[in-house]
Amino acid sequence: MEGRTPRAVAALCAAIVAALTAAVGVHAATRQPPSLDGLAVTPDTASFTGTCDPDHVSTITFHVTGHVSGPVDGTLDETATATIAAGHVTDFSSSFTIDGRGFHVAGTRTADPESLPTSLGFCGEVAWGYPNGIVLDVRAQYAATFTGRLGNGVVTGDTGVYYGDVGSRSTPAGMTAFEFRLDA
């Protein structure tokens, strides 16, 4: 760079670094985020509240936290509300977040209306000696918005929702079941 002043060389280097940084930023911003298909959840905590009337309509809210692995690794926090009547889930919706190294996911799950007649929903004595339990099994659709190093954008898909809890915090951890199934 003969004949160039140190100031001109520094300006040229700064321009090259700025162009490369912008190019890398544009690539990350346009990357399509991964699907959540195959996501596995290991629950840490689970709890539920609501009104249970096995002979009529019940409304249950549950909250689950845990670790996820698969297409993304991080922590999950989900809160859901389900309505149960006559042994079936009649309505389901949830909101969830997944946070990991350098990314955030915010999403929702809603019941697939076509699956409601074949869903399973029950509250009451689901296990001998535990009168305050709950079991849910229903198909749903999810929409999840990714931000961060995995890409930015929305992914959607079909999911299964399974939640089972006997309502006693003195029971072994295995008595609380939760599965964030993402399968076709």
CSV table of C-alpha atoms in Angstrom, one decimal, residues 47-52 57-64 77-85 88-96 107-112 116 119-121 134-141 161-163 178:
chain,number,residue,atom,x,y,z
A,47,SER,CA,-48.2,-28.2,38.5
A,48,PHE,CA,-51.9,-27.7,37.7
A,49,THR,CA,-54.9,-25.9,39.0
A,50,GLY,CA,-58.5,-25.6,38.0
A,51,THR,CA,-62.0,-26.8,38.5
A,52,CYS,CA,-62.6,-30.5,38.2
A,57,VAL,CA,-67.2,-29.4,32.3
A,58,SER,CA,-63.7,-29.0,33.8
A,59,THR,CA,-61.2,-26.3,33.2
A,60,ILE,CA,-57.5,-27.1,34.0
A,61,THR,CA,-54.4,-24.9,33.8
A,62,PHE,CA,-51.0,-26.4,33.9
A,63,HIS,CA,-47.5,-25.1,34.0
A,64,VAL,CA,-44.4,-27.0,33.1
A,77,ASP,CA,-41.5,-22.9,30.1
A,78,GLU,CA,-45.1,-23.6,29.1
A,79,THR,CA,-48.5,-22.6,30.5
A,80,ALA,CA,-51.6,-24.2,29.1
A,81,THR,CA,-55.4,-24.2,29.6
A,82,ALA,CA,-57.6,-27.2,28.7
A,83,THR,CA,-61.4,-27.6,28.9
A,84,ILE,CA,-62.6,-31.2,29.4
A,85,ALA,CA,-66.1,-32.6,29.1
A,88,HIS,CA,-62.6,-35.5,25.8
A,89,VAL,CA,-60.6,-32.3,25.5
A,90,THR,CA,-63.0,-29.7,24.1
A,91,ASP,CA,-60.5,-26.8,24.0
A,92,PHE,CA,-56.7,-26.4,24.5
A,93,SER,CA,-54.3,-23.5,24.1
A,94,SER,CA,-50.8,-22.8,25.5
A,95,SER,CA,-48.0,-20.4,25.3
A,96,PHE,CA,-44.4,-21.5,25.6
A,107,GLY,CA,-44.7,-20.0,20.6
A,108,THR,CA,-48.3,-21.1,21.0
A,109,ARG,CA,-50.1,-24.5,20.7
A,110,THR,CA,-53.8,-24.7,19.9
A,111,ALA,CA,-56.1,-27.8,19.7
A,112,ASP,CA,-56.6,-29.2,16.2
A,116,LEU,CA,-61.1,-33.1,19.6
A,119,SER,CA,-58.9,-36.7,22.2
A,120,LEU,CA,-58.7,-37.9,25.8
A,121,GLY,CA,-59.4,-35.7,28.8
A,134,ILE,CA,-55.5,-35.1,35.4
A,135,VAL,CA,-54.8,-36.7,32.0
A,136,LEU,CA,-54.9,-34.9,28.7
A,137,ASP,CA,-54.0,-36.3,25.2
A,138,VAL,CA,-54.9,-34.1,22.2
A,139,ARG,CA,-53.5,-33.1,18.8
A,140,ALA,CA,-52.5,-29.5,18.3
A,141,GLN,CA,-50.8,-27.1,15.9
A,161,VAL,CA,-50.0,-32.8,23.8
A,162,TYR,CA,-49.9,-35.3,26.7
A,163,TYR,CA,-50.1,-34.2,30.3
A,178,PHE,CA,-45.4,-34.4,30.5
